[in-house]
Structures are given as structure tokens and as C-alpha cells.
Amino acid sequence: MTDSRIPTTRLGDDGPEVGVQGLGCMGMSFGYGPSDADASRATLERALELGVTLYDTADAYGAGDNERFLAPFFEAHRDEVVIATKFALSIPPDDPTKRIIRNDPPYIRRSVEASLDRLGVDVIDLYYMHRRDVHVPIEETVAVMADLVREGKVKHLGLSEVTGDELRAAQAVHPIAAVQSEWSLFSRDIEAGVVPAARELGVALVPYSPLGRGFLTGSFANADQDLTADDFRRRQPRFTGDNAAANAALLDPVRTIAEAHEATLGQIALAWSQQRSQTHGLPVIPIPGTRKPTRVEENTAATRIVLTQDELSSLEPIAEKVSGDRYADMTFTSAGRE
């Protein structure tokens, strides 16, 4: 496996320079069943060696456990990494399985202080609003976030799962460096409104779940049968029952292209994601999640795969054929408000 470092791009017009692929760290301590802490630490180090500099977490991932887990790595490499974390998903103390969306100013201020403490840093490089509370004007939320920048607690602002109009309203208050939304061969709803707005405003797109939460790699075919009981993918409609069977059949053209490139299914899915930058004319930094160094090597190698126009055309119909929504409740997504 080559040790070539991945290229870099800028995270929005005024944001930091980062590797063209980031690392989603959630699964190292939350969401995807049992995790090996030593393997996860090795994964972080290997990613950095390969030029991955954007590391994505959130206060809701394991009720702060993910931020605490990452803190020693960030301390050891503070000048080399761009730390992204998020607020907005409040966890009720009486039911840790639930999330309540909060964008109100007092909550934001408590959240940033707690994240700074858990991460062991003085400033957060990229601070996201994780989800949109429609009962709080987005201008009010971003105004508080902008105050955090002025106070030196945050360097750059991001938004997750916002509509194009919400992004424009936010940008009018303070520059937004990045928008994070699900974007993959299976999920392309943001191309209608969010992507054009981001291109217009000079905002980067950070696709989460570019591997369809692992489904696009072929690593599992039915969440109910293949994943552990504590894996949250068992609650996502497109990965269970008849939906899973129908969606597994959609991987056939991905396999054909993978064979032609002597690549894996996941590498083709990531190559497609990386090429959205050229297709749509804006920075695109996918953040595939993994807990294994070998997977980081595989994922970063996908940045060197260039799909032909014919190959891209054969992948084009997949998204519209997908069965099942990406969440059981889509009201928390930009698609649910467009």
C-alpha cells in the first residue's frame, strides 16, 4: 500500500486548508457496536500519516465519550489537525437513547465550554450546529456562534443538515466554512438546493456517511441479520427487511466498476464522492468513518481513482432507486424541510 499523502483543499473561502478526505470518528466510541480502542488510536495516527487532517466528532457521540477519547490524540498533534465538533443534540438524563434538538443561546454556550473541556483544547477549529431547531431563528443561533468566534473559543463555523435557504440566512450573519450533510451514491437530496447555495456562497460540503454507513462497501446486507443489537443502523429503514434486499441489488454497477479499477466497492463509492467537487464546482471533503488503519489506507487511496464519464453515468440512477429513508424520522434533516 502506497504511503502517498492525499492532496489538500480549503474548507470554504475563508476556512483552513485540510486533506481532501477527513475522518469520521463517531464509531470509535458510539453507534456501530463494539470498538477496539487500540485499533482506533492506530487508525487516527495512520490517517494523519496519510494526510488526513480534518477529524470529526460531536458532543452527542457517546454523551461526550468520543470527544474525551480523541483528546490525547489532539493534544499530541494539535498543530497538525483541524478539530470539528458539534452541538445541538441534547441527551435527556432519564433516557440516553433520545435526542432533543436545542439551538438556544444558553445551551450553545454551555455546550461549547463542555466540548472545550472534554477535548482539552483552548479553541475549536470548526464548530457545527448539528441539527436545526426550527423554533429558534437560525440568525439567532449563528449570532451566538459568531460571538464564540469573537471570543476566541471557535475559529470557524459549520452547519449540519440545513436547507439552501437556511444556509443563505446564516451566511448573512457570519461566514460559514462548511455544511455537513449525508451525501453518497444512495443519498443525493442535497444536490437540489444545498449544493447550489454552498457553491454560490463559497462554502465547502462535508459529506457524512459517504459509504452509506458501510452498506455501499458490501460489508453487510441486512442490519437485522448482520449487525449487533446495539448498532444503530438496525433502526434505519433502508438497511432492514425488504428495503435492504432491494438496495443490495443496486450495488451491481458499483461492483462492475470496482473490478475494472481493481478496487473495492467502498473505494468506488468514495471516488464518486470525491469527484462531486469537479461536478458541482465547490470543495468537497468526505468524512468516511472507520476504526481500522487498513481501512484508512483503502479510503485515502480512493482519492487517486478517477471515474470516467461512462462510469459516472452508470452510477447516476442508483439514488433514485433506493428503498427506504435514511432516517425513520426525516424531519430532522434538510430534506425534511426543503
Coordinates of C-alpha atoms in Angstrom, one line a residue:
M1 CA 0.0 0.0 0.0
T2 CA 1.5 3.3 -1.0
D3 CA 2.2 6.0 1.6
S4 CA 1.3 8.9 -0.8
R5 CA -0.3 11.7 1.2
I6 CA -3.7 12.9 -0.1
P7 CA -4.0 16.4 -1.7
T8 CA -5.4 19.3 0.2
T9 CA -8.2 21.8 -0.3
R10 CA -9.6 24.8 1.5
L11 CA -12.6 24.4 3.8
G12 CA -14.6 27.2 2.3
D13 CA -13.4 30.6 1.1
D14 CA -12.0 31.6 4.5
G15 CA -11.5 28.2 6.2
P16 CA -8.4 26.2 6.9
E17 CA -6.6 24.0 4.4
V18 CA -7.3 20.3 5.0
G19 CA -6.8 17.0 3.4
V20 CA -9.4 16.3 0.6
Q21 CA -10.7 13.5 2.8
G22 CA -11.4 13.7 6.5
L23 CA -12.1 11.1 9.2
G24 CA -15.4 10.5 10.9
C25 CA -14.6 9.4 14.4
M26 CA -18.1 8.6 15.8
G27 CA -17.8 4.9 15.5
M28 CA -14.7 4.7 17.7
S29 CA -16.9 5.1 20.7
F30 CA -20.5 5.2 19.7
G31 CA -23.1 3.8 17.3
Y32 CA -21.6 0.9 15.5
G33 CA -21.3 -1.8 18.1
P34 CA -18.1 -2.9 19.9
S35 CA -14.9 -1.0 19.2
D36 CA -11.2 -1.7 19.9
A37 CA -9.7 1.4 21.5
D38 CA -6.1 0.5 20.5
A39 CA -7.1 -0.1 16.9
S40 CA -8.9 3.2 16.8
R41 CA -5.9 5.0 18.2
A42 CA -3.7 3.4 15.5
T43 CA -6.3 4.5 12.9
L44 CA -6.0 8.1 14.0
E45 CA -2.3 8.0 13.7
R46 CA -2.3 6.3 10.3
A47 CA -4.8 8.7 9.0
L48 CA -2.6 11.6 9.9
E49 CA 0.4 10.0 8.2
L50 CA -1.6 9.8 5.0
G51 CA -2.6 13.5 5.1
V52 CA -6.0 13.3 6.7
T53 CA -6.2 16.4 8.9
L54 CA -9.9 17.0 9.4
Y55 CA -11.2 14.9 12.4
D56 CA -15.0 15.0 13.0
T57 CA -16.7 14.3 16.3
A58 CA -19.7 15.7 18.3
D59 CA -20.7 16.1 21.9
A60 CA -23.6 13.7 21.4
Y61 CA -21.4 10.8 20.3
G62 CA -21.5 8.7 23.4
A63 CA -22.6 11.6 25.6
G64 CA -19.1 13.2 25.2
D65 CA -17.2 9.9 25.3
N66 CA -15.9 10.4 21.7
E67 CA -14.5 13.9 22.4
R68 CA -12.8 12.5 25.5
F69 CA -11.4 9.6 23.6
L70 CA -9.9 11.9 20.9
A71 CA -8.4 14.4 23.3
P72 CA -5.0 12.7 23.8
F73 CA -4.5 12.4 20.0
F74 CA -5.4 16.0 19.5
E75 CA -3.0 17.1 22.3
A76 CA -0.2 15.2 20.7
H77 CA -0.8 16.6 17.2
R78 CA -2.6 20.0 17.9
D79 CA -0.8 21.9 15.2
E80 CA -1.3 19.3 12.6
V81 CA -5.1 18.6 12.9
V82 CA -8.3 20.5 12.3
I83 CA -10.8 19.6 15.1
A84 CA -14.5 19.6 14.2
T85 CA -17.2 19.1 16.8
K86 CA -20.9 19.9 17.1
F87 CA -23.7 21.0 19.4
A88 CA -27.5 20.7 19.3
L89 CA -28.4 17.1 20.2
S90 CA -29.3 17.3 23.9
I91 CA -29.4 13.9 25.7
P92 CA -32.2 13.7 28.4
P93 CA -30.7 12.3 31.6
D94 CA -33.6 10.0 32.1
D95 CA -33.4 8.4 28.6
P96 CA -29.9 8.3 27.0
T97 CA -31.4 6.8 23.8
K98 CA -33.3 10.0 23.0
R99 CA -32.1 13.3 21.5
I100 CA -33.7 16.7 21.8
I101 CA -32.6 19.4 19.4
R102 CA -31.6 22.6 21.0
N103 CA -30.2 25.8 19.4
D104 CA -31.0 28.3 22.1
P105 CA -28.1 30.6 23.2
P106 CA -27.7 29.4 26.8
Y107 CA -27.5 25.8 25.6
I108 CA -24.9 26.7 22.9
R109 CA -22.7 28.5 25.5
R110 CA -22.8 25.5 27.9
S111 CA -22.1 23.1 25.1
V112 CA -19.0 24.9 23.8
E113 CA -17.5 25.1 27.2
A114 CA -18.1 21.4 27.8
S115 CA -16.6 20.4 24.5
L116 CA -13.5 22.5 25.1
D117 CA -13.0 20.8 28.4
R118 CA -13.5 17.3 27.1
L119 CA -11.3 17.9 24.1
G120 CA -8.6 19.5 26.2
V121 CA -8.2 22.5 23.8
D122 CA -8.4 26.3 24.1
V123 CA -10.2 26.7 20.7
I124 CA -12.3 24.5 18.4
D125 CA -11.3 24.8 14.8
L126 CA -14.7 24.1 13.3
Y127 CA -17.9 24.3 15.4
Y128 CA -21.1 22.9 13.8
M129 CA -24.7 23.3 14.6
H130 CA -25.5 19.6 14.5
R131 CA -29.2 19.9 13.8
R132 CA -31.7 22.7 13.2
D133 CA -34.2 23.7 15.9
V134 CA -36.9 25.3 13.8
H135 CA -38.3 27.1 16.8
V136 CA -35.2 29.2 17.1
P137 CA -34.4 31.6 14.2
I138 CA -31.2 30.4 12.6
E139 CA -30.0 34.0 12.6
E140 CA -30.1 34.0 16.4
T141 CA -28.2 30.7 16.6
V142 CA -25.5 31.8 14.2
A143 CA -25.2 35.2 16.0
V144 CA -24.3 33.3 19.2
M145 CA -21.8 31.1 17.3
A146 CA -20.3 34.3 15.8
D147 CA -19.8 35.6 19.4
L148 CA -17.8 32.4 20.1
V149 CA -15.5 33.2 17.2
R150 CA -15.0 36.8 18.5
E151 CA -14.3 35.4 22.0
G152 CA -11.6 33.1 20.6
K153 CA -13.4 29.9 21.6
V154 CA -14.1 28.9 18.0
K155 CA -12.2 29.6 14.7
H156 CA -14.8 28.7 12.0
L157 CA -18.5 27.9 11.8
G158 CA -20.3 25.0 10.3
L159 CA -23.9 23.8 9.9
S160 CA -25.3 20.3 9.5
E161 CA -28.4 19.3 7.7
V162 CA -29.6 22.8 6.7
T163 CA -31.5 23.8 3.6
G164 CA -30.2 26.1 1.0
D165 CA -32.3 29.0 2.3
E166 CA -31.2 28.3 5.9
L167 CA -27.6 28.4 4.7
R168 CA -28.1 31.8 3.0
A169 CA -29.7 33.2 6.1
A170 CA -26.8 32.0 8.3
Q171 CA -24.2 33.3 5.9
A172 CA -25.8 36.8 6.1
V173 CA -24.9 36.8 9.8
H174 CA -21.4 35.3 9.8
P175 CA -19.3 33.4 7.2
I176 CA -20.0 29.7 7.2
A177 CA -17.0 27.5 6.3
A178 CA -18.7 24.2 5.8
V179 CA -22.0 22.4 5.6
Q180 CA -22.2 18.8 6.6
S181 CA -24.9 16.6 5.2
E182 CA -25.3 13.0 4.2
W183 CA -24.2 12.7 0.5
S184 CA -23.4 9.4 -1.2
L185 CA -24.5 7.2 -4.1
F186 CA -27.5 6.4 -2.0
S187 CA -28.4 9.9 -0.7
R188 CA -28.4 12.9 -3.1
D189 CA -31.2 15.1 -2.0
I190 CA -28.9 18.0 -1.1
E191 CA -28.0 18.4 -4.8
A192 CA -31.3 20.2 -5.4
G193 CA -30.9 23.2 -3.0
V194 CA -28.0 22.9 -0.6
V195 CA -25.2 22.3 -3.0
P196 CA -26.0 25.2 -5.3
A197 CA -26.3 27.5 -2.3
A198 CA -22.9 26.4 -0.9
R199 CA -21.3 26.9 -4.3
E200 CA -22.8 30.4 -4.6
L201 CA -21.6 31.3 -1.1
G202 CA -18.1 29.8 -1.1
V203 CA -19.0 27.1 1.5
A204 CA -17.4 23.7 1.5
L205 CA -19.5 20.5 1.6
V206 CA -18.5 17.8 4.1
P207 CA -20.4 14.6 3.2
Y208 CA -21.0 12.3 6.1
S209 CA -21.8 8.6 5.5
P210 CA -20.3 8.7 2.0
L211 CA -20.1 4.9 2.3
G212 CA -23.8 4.6 3.1
R213 CA -22.9 3.7 6.7
G214 CA -21.0 0.7 5.3
F215 CA -23.7 -0.6 3.1
L216 CA -22.0 0.6 0.0
T217 CA -18.9 -1.4 0.9
G218 CA -20.9 -4.6 0.9
S219 CA -19.8 -5.3 4.5
F220 CA -23.4 -6.1 5.5
A221 CA -26.5 -6.8 3.5
N222 CA -29.2 -6.7 6.2
A223 CA -28.8 -4.8 9.5
D224 CA -31.2 -7.1 11.4
Q225 CA -29.2 -10.2 10.5
D226 CA -25.7 -9.0 10.2
L227 CA -25.2 -6.3 12.9
T228 CA -25.1 -6.4 16.7
A229 CA -28.1 -5.4 18.7
D230 CA -26.5 -2.1 19.8
D231 CA -25.8 -1.0 16.3
F232 CA -28.0 2.0 15.5
R233 CA -28.2 1.1 11.7
R234 CA -30.8 -1.5 12.8
R235 CA -33.1 1.5 13.2
Q236 CA -32.6 2.9 9.8
P237 CA -35.2 1.9 7.3
R238 CA -33.1 1.4 4.2
F239 CA -30.9 -1.3 5.9
T240 CA -33.6 -3.7 7.1
G241 CA -36.2 -6.1 5.7
D242 CA -37.3 -5.8 2.1
N243 CA -35.6 -2.4 1.7
A244 CA -32.2 -4.0 2.5
A245 CA -32.7 -6.7 -0.1
A246 CA -33.7 -4.2 -2.8
N247 CA -30.9 -1.9 -2.0
A248 CA -28.3 -4.6 -2.0
A249 CA -29.2 -5.3 -5.7
L250 CA -28.3 -1.7 -6.5
L251 CA -24.6 -2.4 -5.9
D252 CA -24.1 -4.4 -9.1
P253 CA -22.8 -1.4 -11.2
V254 CA -20.5 -0.5 -8.3
R255 CA -19.1 -4.0 -8.4
T256 CA -18.5 -3.8 -12.2
I257 CA -16.6 -0.6 -11.9
A258 CA -14.6 -1.8 -8.9
E259 CA -13.5 -4.8 -10.9
A260 CA -12.4 -2.6 -13.8
H261 CA -10.3 -0.5 -11.4
E262 CA -9.1 -3.4 -9.3
A263 CA -10.6 -1.5 -6.4
T264 CA -13.1 -2.2 -3.6
L265 CA -16.8 -1.2 -3.7
G266 CA -16.0 1.3 -1.0
Q267 CA -13.3 2.9 -3.0
I268 CA -15.6 3.5 -5.9
A269 CA -18.2 5.0 -3.7
L270 CA -15.6 7.3 -2.2
A271 CA -14.2 8.2 -5.7
W272 CA -17.7 9.2 -6.8
S273 CA -18.0 11.3 -3.7
Q274 CA -14.6 13.0 -4.2
Q275 CA -15.5 13.8 -7.8
R276 CA -18.5 15.8 -6.7
S277 CA -16.1 18.6 -6.3
Q278 CA -15.4 18.8 -10.0
T279 CA -19.1 18.0 -10.9
H280 CA -20.5 20.8 -8.8
G281 CA -17.6 23.3 -8.6
L282 CA -17.0 23.5 -4.8
P283 CA -14.7 21.9 -2.2
V284 CA -16.0 18.5 -1.1
I285 CA -14.3 16.8 1.8
P286 CA -16.0 13.4 2.6
I287 CA -15.5 12.1 6.2
P288 CA -15.8 8.3 6.0
G289 CA -15.7 6.7 9.4
T290 CA -13.5 3.7 10.2
R291 CA -11.8 2.1 13.2
K292 CA -9.1 0.2 11.3
P293 CA -5.8 1.5 9.9
T294 CA -6.1 -0.7 6.8
R295 CA -9.5 0.9 6.1
V296 CA -8.0 4.4 6.2
E297 CA -5.3 3.2 3.7
E298 CA -8.1 1.9 1.5
N299 CA -10.2 5.0 1.8
T300 CA -7.5 7.5 1.2
A301 CA -6.3 5.5 -1.9
A302 CA -9.8 6.2 -3.4
T303 CA -8.7 9.9 -3.8
R304 CA -6.4 8.6 -6.6
I305 CA -9.2 6.9 -8.5
V306 CA -10.7 8.8 -11.4
L307 CA -14.0 7.6 -12.7
T308 CA -14.8 8.0 -16.4
Q309 CA -17.9 9.8 -17.7
D310 CA -19.4 6.4 -18.7
E311 CA -18.8 5.0 -15.2
L312 CA -20.3 8.1 -13.6
S313 CA -23.3 7.7 -15.9
S314 CA -23.8 4.1 -14.9
L315 CA -23.9 5.1 -11.2
E316 CA -26.3 8.0 -11.8
P317 CA -29.6 6.1 -11.5
I318 CA -28.8 4.4 -8.2
A319 CA -30.0 7.1 -5.7
E320 CA -33.5 7.4 -7.2
K321 CA -34.0 3.6 -6.9
V322 CA -33.1 3.4 -3.2
S323 CA -35.8 1.9 -0.9
G324 CA -36.4 3.5 2.5
D325 CA -35.5 6.8 4.0
R326 CA -32.1 7.4 5.6
Y327 CA -33.7 8.0 9.0
A328 CA -37.0 6.8 10.4
D329 CA -37.8 10.5 11.1
M330 CA -36.7 12.7 8.3
T331 CA -38.0 16.0 9.9
F332 CA -34.5 16.4 11.4
T333 CA -32.9 16.6 8.0
S334 CA -32.6 19.3 5.4
A335 CA -34.7 17.1 3.0
G336 CA -37.5 17.1 5.5
R337 CA -37.7 20.9 5.3
E338 CA -37.0 21.6 1.7

